[in-house]
mmCIF file of C-alpha atoms in Angstrom:
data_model
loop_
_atom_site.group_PDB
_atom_site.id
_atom_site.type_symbol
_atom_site.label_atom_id
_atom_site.label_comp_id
_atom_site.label_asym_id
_atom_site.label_seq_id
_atom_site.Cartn_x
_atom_site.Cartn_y
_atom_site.Cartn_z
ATOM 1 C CA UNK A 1 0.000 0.000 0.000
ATOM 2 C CA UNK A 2 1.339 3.639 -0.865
ATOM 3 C CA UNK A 3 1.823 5.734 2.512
ATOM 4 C CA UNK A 4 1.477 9.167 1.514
ATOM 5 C CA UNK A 5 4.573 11.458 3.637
ATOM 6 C CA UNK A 6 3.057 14.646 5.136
ATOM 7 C CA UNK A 7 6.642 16.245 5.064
ATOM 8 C CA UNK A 8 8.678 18.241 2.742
ATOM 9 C CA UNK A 9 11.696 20.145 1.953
ATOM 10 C CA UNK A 10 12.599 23.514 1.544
ATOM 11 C CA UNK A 11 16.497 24.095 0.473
ATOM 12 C CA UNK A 12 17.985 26.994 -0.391
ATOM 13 C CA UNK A 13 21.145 27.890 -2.103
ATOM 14 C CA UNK A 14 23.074 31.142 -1.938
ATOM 15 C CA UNK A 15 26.632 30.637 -2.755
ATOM 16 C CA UNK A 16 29.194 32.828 -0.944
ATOM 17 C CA UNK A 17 26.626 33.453 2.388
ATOM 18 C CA UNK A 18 27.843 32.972 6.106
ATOM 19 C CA UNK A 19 25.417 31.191 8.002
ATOM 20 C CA UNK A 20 24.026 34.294 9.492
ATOM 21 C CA UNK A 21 23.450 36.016 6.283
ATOM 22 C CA UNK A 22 21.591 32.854 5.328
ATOM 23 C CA UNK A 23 19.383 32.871 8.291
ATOM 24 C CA UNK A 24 18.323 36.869 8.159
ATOM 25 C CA UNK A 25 18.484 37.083 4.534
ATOM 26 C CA UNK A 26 17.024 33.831 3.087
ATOM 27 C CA UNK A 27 15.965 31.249 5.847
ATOM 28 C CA UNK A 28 13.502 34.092 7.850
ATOM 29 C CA UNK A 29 11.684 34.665 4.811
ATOM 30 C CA UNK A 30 11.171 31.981 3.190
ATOM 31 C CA UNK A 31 9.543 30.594 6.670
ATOM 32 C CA UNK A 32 7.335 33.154 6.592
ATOM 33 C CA UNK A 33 5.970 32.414 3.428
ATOM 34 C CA UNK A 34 5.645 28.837 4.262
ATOM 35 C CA UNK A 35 3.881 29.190 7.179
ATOM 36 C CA UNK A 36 0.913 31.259 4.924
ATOM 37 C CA UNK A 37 0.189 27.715 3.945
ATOM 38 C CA UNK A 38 -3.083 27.082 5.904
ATOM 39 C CA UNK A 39 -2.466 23.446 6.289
ATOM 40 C CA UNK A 40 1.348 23.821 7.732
ATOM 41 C CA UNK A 41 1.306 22.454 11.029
ATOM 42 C CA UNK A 42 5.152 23.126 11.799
ATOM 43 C CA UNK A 43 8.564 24.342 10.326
ATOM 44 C CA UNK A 44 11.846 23.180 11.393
ATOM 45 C CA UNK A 45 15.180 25.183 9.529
ATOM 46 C CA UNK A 46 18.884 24.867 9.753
ATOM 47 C CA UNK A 47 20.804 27.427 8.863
ATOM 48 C CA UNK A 48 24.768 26.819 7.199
ATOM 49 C CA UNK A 49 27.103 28.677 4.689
ATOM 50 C CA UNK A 50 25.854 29.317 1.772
ATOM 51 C CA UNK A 51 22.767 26.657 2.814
ATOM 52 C CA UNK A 52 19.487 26.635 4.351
ATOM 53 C CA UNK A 53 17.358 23.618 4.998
ATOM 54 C CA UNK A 54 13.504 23.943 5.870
ATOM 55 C CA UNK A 55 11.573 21.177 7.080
ATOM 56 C CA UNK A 56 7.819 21.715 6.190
ATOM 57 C CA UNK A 57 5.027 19.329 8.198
ATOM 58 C CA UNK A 58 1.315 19.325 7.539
ATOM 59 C CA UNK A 59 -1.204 18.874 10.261
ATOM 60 C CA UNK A 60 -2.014 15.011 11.032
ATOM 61 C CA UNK A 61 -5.595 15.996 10.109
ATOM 62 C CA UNK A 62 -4.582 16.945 6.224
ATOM 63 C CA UNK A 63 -6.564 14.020 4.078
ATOM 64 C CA UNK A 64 -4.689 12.467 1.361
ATOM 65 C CA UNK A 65 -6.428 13.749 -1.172
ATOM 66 C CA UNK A 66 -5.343 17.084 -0.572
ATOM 67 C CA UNK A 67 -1.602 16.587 -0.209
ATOM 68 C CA UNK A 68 -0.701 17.523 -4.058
ATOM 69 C CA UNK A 69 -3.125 20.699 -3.699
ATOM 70 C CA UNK A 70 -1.175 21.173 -0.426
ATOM 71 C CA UNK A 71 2.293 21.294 -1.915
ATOM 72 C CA UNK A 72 1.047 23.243 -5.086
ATOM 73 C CA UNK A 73 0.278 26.118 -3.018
ATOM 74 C CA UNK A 74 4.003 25.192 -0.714
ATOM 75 C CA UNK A 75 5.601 25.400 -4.176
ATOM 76 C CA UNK A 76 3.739 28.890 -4.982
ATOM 77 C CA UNK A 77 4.685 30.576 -1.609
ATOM 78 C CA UNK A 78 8.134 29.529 -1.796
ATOM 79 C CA UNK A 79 8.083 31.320 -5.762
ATOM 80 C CA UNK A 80 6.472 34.436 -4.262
ATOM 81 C CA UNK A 81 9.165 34.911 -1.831
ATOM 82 C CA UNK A 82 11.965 33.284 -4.044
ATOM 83 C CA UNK A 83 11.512 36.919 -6.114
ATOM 84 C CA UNK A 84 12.677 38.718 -3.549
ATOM 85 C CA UNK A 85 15.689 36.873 -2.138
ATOM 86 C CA UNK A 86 19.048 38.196 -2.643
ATOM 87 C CA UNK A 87 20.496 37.864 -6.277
ATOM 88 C CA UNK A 88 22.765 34.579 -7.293
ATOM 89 C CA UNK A 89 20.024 32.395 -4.282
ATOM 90 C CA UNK A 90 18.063 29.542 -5.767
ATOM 91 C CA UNK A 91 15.125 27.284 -3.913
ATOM 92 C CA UNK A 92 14.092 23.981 -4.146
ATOM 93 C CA UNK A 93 10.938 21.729 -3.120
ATOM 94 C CA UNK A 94 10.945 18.556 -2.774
ATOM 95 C CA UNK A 95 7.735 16.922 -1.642
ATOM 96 C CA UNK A 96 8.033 13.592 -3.338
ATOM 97 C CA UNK A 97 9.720 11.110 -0.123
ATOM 98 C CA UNK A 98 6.959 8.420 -0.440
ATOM 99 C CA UNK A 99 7.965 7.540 -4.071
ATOM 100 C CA UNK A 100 9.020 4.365 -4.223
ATOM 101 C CA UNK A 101 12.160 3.188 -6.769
ATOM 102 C CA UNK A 102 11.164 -0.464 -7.025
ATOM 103 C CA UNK A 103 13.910 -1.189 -9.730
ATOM 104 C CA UNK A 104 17.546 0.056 -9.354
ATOM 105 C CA UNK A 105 20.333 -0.972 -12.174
ATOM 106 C CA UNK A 106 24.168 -0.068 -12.928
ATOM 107 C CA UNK A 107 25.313 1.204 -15.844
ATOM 108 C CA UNK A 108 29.029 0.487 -16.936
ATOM 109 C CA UNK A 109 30.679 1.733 -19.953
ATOM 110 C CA UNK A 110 33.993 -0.151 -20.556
ATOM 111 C CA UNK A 111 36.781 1.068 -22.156
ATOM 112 C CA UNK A 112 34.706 5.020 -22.524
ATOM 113 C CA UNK A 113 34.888 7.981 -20.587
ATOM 114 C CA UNK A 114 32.735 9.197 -17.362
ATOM 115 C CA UNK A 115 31.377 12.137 -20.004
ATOM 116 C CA UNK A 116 30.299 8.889 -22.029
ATOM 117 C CA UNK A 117 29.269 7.040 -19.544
ATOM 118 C CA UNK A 118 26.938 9.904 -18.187
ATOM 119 C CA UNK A 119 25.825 10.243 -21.625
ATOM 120 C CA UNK A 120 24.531 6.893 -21.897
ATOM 121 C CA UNK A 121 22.728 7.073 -18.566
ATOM 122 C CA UNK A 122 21.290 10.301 -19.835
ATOM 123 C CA UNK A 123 19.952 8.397 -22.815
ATOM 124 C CA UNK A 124 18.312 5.882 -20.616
ATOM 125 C CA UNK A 125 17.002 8.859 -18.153
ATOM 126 C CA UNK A 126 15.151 9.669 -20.667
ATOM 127 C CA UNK A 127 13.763 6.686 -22.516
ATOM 128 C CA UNK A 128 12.618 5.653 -19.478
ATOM 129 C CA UNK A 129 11.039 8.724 -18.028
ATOM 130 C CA UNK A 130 8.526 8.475 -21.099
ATOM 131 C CA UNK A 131 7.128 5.127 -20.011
ATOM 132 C CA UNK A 132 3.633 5.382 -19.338
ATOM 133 C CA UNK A 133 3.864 3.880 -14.919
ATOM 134 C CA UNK A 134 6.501 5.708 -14.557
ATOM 135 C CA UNK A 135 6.839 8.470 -12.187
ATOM 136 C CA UNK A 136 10.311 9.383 -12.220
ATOM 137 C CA UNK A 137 13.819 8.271 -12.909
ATOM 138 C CA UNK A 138 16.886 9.282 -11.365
ATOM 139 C CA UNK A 139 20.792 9.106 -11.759
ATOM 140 C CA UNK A 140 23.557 8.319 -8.823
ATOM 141 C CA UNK A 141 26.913 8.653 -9.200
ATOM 142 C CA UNK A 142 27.595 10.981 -12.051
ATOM 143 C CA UNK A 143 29.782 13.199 -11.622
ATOM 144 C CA UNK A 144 29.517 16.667 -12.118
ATOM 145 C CA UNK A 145 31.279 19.072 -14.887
ATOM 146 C CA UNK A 146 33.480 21.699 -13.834
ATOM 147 C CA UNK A 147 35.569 24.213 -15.739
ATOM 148 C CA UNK A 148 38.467 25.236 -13.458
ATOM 149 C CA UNK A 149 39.906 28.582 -13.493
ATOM 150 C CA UNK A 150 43.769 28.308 -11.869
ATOM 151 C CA UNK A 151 44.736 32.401 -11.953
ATOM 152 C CA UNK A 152 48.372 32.741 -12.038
ATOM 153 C CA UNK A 153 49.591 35.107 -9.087
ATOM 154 C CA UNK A 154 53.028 36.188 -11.146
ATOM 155 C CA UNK A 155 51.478 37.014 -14.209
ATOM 156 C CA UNK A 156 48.358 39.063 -12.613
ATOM 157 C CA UNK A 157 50.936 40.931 -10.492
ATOM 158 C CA UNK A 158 52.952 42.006 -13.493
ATOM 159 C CA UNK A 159 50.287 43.112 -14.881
ATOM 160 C CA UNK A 160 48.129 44.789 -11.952
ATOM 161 C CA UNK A 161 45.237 42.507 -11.681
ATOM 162 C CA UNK A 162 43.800 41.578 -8.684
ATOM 163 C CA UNK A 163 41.003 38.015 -8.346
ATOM 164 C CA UNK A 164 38.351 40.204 -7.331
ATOM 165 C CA UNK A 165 38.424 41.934 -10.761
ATOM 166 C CA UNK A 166 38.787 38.481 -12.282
ATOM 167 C CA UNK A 167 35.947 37.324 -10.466
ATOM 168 C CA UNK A 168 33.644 40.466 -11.867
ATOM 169 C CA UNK A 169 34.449 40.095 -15.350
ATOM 170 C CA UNK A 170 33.527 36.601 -14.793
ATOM 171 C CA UNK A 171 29.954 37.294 -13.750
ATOM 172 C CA UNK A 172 29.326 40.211 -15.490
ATOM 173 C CA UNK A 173 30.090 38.142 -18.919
ATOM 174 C CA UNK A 174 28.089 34.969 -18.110
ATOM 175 C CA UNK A 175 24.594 35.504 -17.707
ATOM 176 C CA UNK A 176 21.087 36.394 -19.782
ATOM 177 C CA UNK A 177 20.049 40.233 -20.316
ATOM 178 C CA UNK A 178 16.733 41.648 -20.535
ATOM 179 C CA UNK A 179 16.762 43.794 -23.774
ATOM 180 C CA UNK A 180 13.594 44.919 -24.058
ATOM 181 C CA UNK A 181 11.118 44.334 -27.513
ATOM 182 C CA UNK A 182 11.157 44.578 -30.952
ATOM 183 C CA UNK A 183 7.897 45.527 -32.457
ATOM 184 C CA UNK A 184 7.099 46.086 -36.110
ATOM 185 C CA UNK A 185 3.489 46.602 -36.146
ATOM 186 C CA UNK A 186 2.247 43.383 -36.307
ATOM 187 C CA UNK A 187 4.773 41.075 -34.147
ATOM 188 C CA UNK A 188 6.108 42.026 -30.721
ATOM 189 C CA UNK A 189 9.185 40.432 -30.323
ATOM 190 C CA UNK A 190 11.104 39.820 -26.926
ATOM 191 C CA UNK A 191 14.418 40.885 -27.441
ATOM 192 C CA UNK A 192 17.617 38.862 -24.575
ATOM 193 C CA UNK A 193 21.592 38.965 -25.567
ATOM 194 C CA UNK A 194 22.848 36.263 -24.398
ATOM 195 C CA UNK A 195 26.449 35.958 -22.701
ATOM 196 C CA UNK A 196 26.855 33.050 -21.351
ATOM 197 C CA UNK A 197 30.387 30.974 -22.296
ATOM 198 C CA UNK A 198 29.853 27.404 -22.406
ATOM 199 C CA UNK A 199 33.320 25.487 -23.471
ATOM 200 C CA UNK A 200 36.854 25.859 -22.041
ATOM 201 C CA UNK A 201 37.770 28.086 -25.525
ATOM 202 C CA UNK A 202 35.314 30.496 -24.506
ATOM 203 C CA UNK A 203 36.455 31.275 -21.243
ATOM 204 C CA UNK A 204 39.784 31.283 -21.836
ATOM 205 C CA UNK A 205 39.227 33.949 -24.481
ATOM 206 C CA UNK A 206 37.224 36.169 -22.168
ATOM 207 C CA UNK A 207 38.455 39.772 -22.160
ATOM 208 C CA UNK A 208 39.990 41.401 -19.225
ATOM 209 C CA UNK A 209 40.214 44.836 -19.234
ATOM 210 C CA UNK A 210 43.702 46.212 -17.679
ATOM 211 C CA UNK A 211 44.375 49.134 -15.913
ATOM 212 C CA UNK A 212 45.787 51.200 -18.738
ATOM 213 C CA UNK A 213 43.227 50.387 -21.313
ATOM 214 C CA UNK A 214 44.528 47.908 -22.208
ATOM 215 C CA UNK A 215 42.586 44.189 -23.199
ATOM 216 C CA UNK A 216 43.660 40.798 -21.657
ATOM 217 C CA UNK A 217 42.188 37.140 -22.105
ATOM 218 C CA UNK A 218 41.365 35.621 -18.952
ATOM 219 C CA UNK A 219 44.116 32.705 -20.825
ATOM 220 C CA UNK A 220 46.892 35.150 -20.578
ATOM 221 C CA UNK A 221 46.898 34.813 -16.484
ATOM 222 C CA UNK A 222 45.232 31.947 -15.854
ATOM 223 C CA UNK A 223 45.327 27.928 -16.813
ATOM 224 C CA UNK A 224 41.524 26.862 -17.646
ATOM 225 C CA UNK A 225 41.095 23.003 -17.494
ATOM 226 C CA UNK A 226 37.444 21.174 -18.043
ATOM 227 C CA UNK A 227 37.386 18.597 -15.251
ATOM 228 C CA UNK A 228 34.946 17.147 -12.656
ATOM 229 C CA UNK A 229 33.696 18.975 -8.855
ATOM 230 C CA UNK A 230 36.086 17.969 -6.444
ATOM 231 C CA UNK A 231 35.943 16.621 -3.776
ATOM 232 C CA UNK A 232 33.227 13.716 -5.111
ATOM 233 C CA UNK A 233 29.750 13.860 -3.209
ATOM 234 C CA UNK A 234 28.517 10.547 -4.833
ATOM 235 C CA UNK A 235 30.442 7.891 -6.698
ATOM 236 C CA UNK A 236 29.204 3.975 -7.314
ATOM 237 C CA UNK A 237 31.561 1.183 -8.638
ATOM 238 C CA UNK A 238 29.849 -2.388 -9.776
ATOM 239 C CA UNK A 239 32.199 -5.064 -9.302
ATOM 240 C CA UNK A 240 35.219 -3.210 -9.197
ATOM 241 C CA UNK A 241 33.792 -1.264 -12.442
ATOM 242 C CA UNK A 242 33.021 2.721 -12.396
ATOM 243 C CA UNK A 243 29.341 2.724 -12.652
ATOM 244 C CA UNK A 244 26.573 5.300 -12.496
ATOM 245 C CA UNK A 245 23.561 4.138 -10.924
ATOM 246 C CA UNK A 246 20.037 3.788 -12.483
ATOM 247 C CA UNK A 247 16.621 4.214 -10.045
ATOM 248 C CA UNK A 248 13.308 3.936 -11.454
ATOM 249 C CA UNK A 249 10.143 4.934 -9.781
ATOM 250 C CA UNK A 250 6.790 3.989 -10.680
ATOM 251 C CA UNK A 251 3.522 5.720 -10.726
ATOM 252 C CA UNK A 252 1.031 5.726 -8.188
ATOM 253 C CA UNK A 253 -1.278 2.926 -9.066
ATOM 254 C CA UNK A 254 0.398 1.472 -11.598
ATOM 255 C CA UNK A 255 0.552 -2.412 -11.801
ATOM 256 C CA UNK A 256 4.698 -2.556 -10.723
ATOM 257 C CA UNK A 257 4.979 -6.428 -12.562
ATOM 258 C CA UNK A 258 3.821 -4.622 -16.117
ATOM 259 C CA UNK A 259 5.997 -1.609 -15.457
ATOM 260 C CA UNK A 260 8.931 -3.917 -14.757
ATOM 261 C CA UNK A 261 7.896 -5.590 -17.871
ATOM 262 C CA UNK A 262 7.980 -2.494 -19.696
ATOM 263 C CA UNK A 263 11.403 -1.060 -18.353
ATOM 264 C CA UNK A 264 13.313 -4.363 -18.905
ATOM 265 C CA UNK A 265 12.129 -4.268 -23.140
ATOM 266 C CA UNK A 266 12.750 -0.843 -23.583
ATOM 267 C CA UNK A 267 16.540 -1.777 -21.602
ATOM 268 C CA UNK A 268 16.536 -4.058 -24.098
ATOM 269 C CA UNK A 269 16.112 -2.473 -26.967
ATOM 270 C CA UNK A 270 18.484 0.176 -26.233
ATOM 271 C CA UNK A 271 21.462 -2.338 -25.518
ATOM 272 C CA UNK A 272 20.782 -3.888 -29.148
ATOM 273 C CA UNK A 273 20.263 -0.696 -31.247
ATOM 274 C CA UNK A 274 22.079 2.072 -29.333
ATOM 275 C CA UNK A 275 24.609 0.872 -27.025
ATOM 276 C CA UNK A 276 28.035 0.033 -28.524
ATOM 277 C CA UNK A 277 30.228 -2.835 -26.986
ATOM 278 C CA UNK A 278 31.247 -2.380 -23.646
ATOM 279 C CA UNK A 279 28.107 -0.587 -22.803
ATOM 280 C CA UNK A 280 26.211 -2.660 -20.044
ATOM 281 C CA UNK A 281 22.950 -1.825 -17.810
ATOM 282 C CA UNK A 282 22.897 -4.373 -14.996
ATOM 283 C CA UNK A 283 19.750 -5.435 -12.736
ATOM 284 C CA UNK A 284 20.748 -4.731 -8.854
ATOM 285 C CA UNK A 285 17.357 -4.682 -7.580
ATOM 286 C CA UNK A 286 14.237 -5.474 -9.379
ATOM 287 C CA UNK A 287 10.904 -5.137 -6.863
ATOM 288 C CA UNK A 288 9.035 -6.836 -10.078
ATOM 289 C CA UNK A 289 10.701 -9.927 -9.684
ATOM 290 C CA UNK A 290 9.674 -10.112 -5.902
ATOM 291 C CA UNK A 291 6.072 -9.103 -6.137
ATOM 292 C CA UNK A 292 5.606 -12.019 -8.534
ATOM 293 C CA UNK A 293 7.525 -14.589 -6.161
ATOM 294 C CA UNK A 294 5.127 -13.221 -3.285
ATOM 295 C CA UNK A 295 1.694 -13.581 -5.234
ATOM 296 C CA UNK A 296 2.741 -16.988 -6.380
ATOM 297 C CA UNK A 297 3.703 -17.779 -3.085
ATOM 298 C CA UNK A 298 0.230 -16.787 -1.990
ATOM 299 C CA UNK A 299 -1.729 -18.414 -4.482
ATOM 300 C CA UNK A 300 0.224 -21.662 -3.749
ATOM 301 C CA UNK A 301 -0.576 -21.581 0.115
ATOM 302 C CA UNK A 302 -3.942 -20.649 -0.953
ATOM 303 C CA UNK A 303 -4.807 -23.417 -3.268
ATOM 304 C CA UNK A 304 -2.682 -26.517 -0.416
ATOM 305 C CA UNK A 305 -5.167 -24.743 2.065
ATOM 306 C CA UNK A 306 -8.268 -25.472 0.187
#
């Protein structure tokens, strides 16, 4: 039977904020929005650099039927108030704790890179997500992307640069502009210029400006690498193998057995039409499998009863 969790999380994410900032500046309001909520019962919040953590309860007497209405209107405080948090600070609900991933696999790429590897799992992500029974699919162990920025202290002293201007030009060129419209009579257009630098190339051929006019790239004082987040929050191996990690939800409802059914052909056909050699999804845990040992087990009790 599904148990339906009355609790959810708020977190918040404002890089570059002491704990105290967090708590005046982000934590305090965001509470107060929550607590709008008519159905809230209690808050609980913790408070770190450049995190905040908000535990949301509804009252005991909240029917079932009215949890998703219940978190709709969580999710719309927590917007409202999310406009007028300090720039850079991002929120996050999740209200989702009594999904259940009844089928968990490893994915194992031999002889290719993690960025391969993560592509692959990607690929499944999202064959899988548009199964009809299933509610959601999610990936463990992949690590994340990073571009790293190493400034070199001799070359920005000969030339009179300090980080913090570094850091500026940095923001300043990476980001999405409002630039008003473009209308011609019949069409209204909205009008954005773009910034943002994606690959290592563009970085590294950012422009600094100097202190006598003069124009820099960001590669003339500093080493910029692609790489992965260090140190590694989450990593999985599968008999010795890197692996990322494969969970698979399904629906509220839903009939797991025929789910199951329908995850393990479309695994299938991936592994003969898409996947190259070397490229392996393995079954760790498979709730299908167990549900039908149970009912068989049941019907075979039943039947030496009678």
């Amino acid at each position: 039977p599904e148990v339906k969790v009355k609790i959810a999380m708020v977190v918040g994410v404002r890089p570059g904020a002491s704990a105290h900032e967090m708590e005046l500046e982000v934590t305090d309001p965001l509470e107060k929005a929550i607590r709008t909520v008519g159905e809230v019962d209690n808050t609980q919040s913790w408070s770190y650099n450049d995190l905040c953590i908000i535990q949301v309860e509804l009252k005991s007497t909240t029917p079932d039927d009215r949890l998703e209405q219940c978190w709709d209107m969580l999710r719309h405080k927590v917007s409202d108030a999310e406009a007028s948090l300090p720039g850079g600070t991002s929120v996050t609900v999740q209200d989702d704790f009594s999904l259940v991933y009844g089928m968990f696999y490893a994915l194992t790429a031999e002889g290719f890179s993690e960025r391969q590897l993560a592509d692959y799992a990607g690929l499944i992500q999202r064959e899988l997500t548009d199964l009809d029974g299933v509610a959601r699919v999610e990936l463990y162990g992949k690590r994340e992307e990073s571009i790293d920025i190493s400034l070199r202290a001799d070359r920005m002293a000969t030339l009179g640069i300090s980080p913090t201007e570094v850091l500026a030009t940095l923001n300043g060129q990476n980001g999405t502009f409002y630039a008003g419209y473009y209308d011609n009579g019949d069409q209204r257009v909205r009008v954005t210029v773009t910034d943002k630098s994606r690959t290592v190339e563009q970085i590294r051929n950012m422009v600094i400006q100097g202190h006598e006019d003069d124009q820099l790239r960001l590669g003339d004082i500093a080493t910029v690498e692609s790489g992965y987040t260090e140190p590694v929050r989450n990593s999985m191996t599968y008999n010795g193998e890197h692996a990322v990690g494969i969970a698979v939800a399904a629906a509220s409802g839903t009939d797991i057995v025929k789910v199951g059914n329908a995850v393990e052909r479309r695994l299938a056909e991936l592994q003969e039409e898409r996947f190259p050699a070397g490229v392996a999804c393995h079954k760790v845990f498979y709730q299908p499998e167990r549900v039908t040992g149970a009912l068989s087990t049941f019907f075979i009790n039943l039947v030496e009863s009678v």
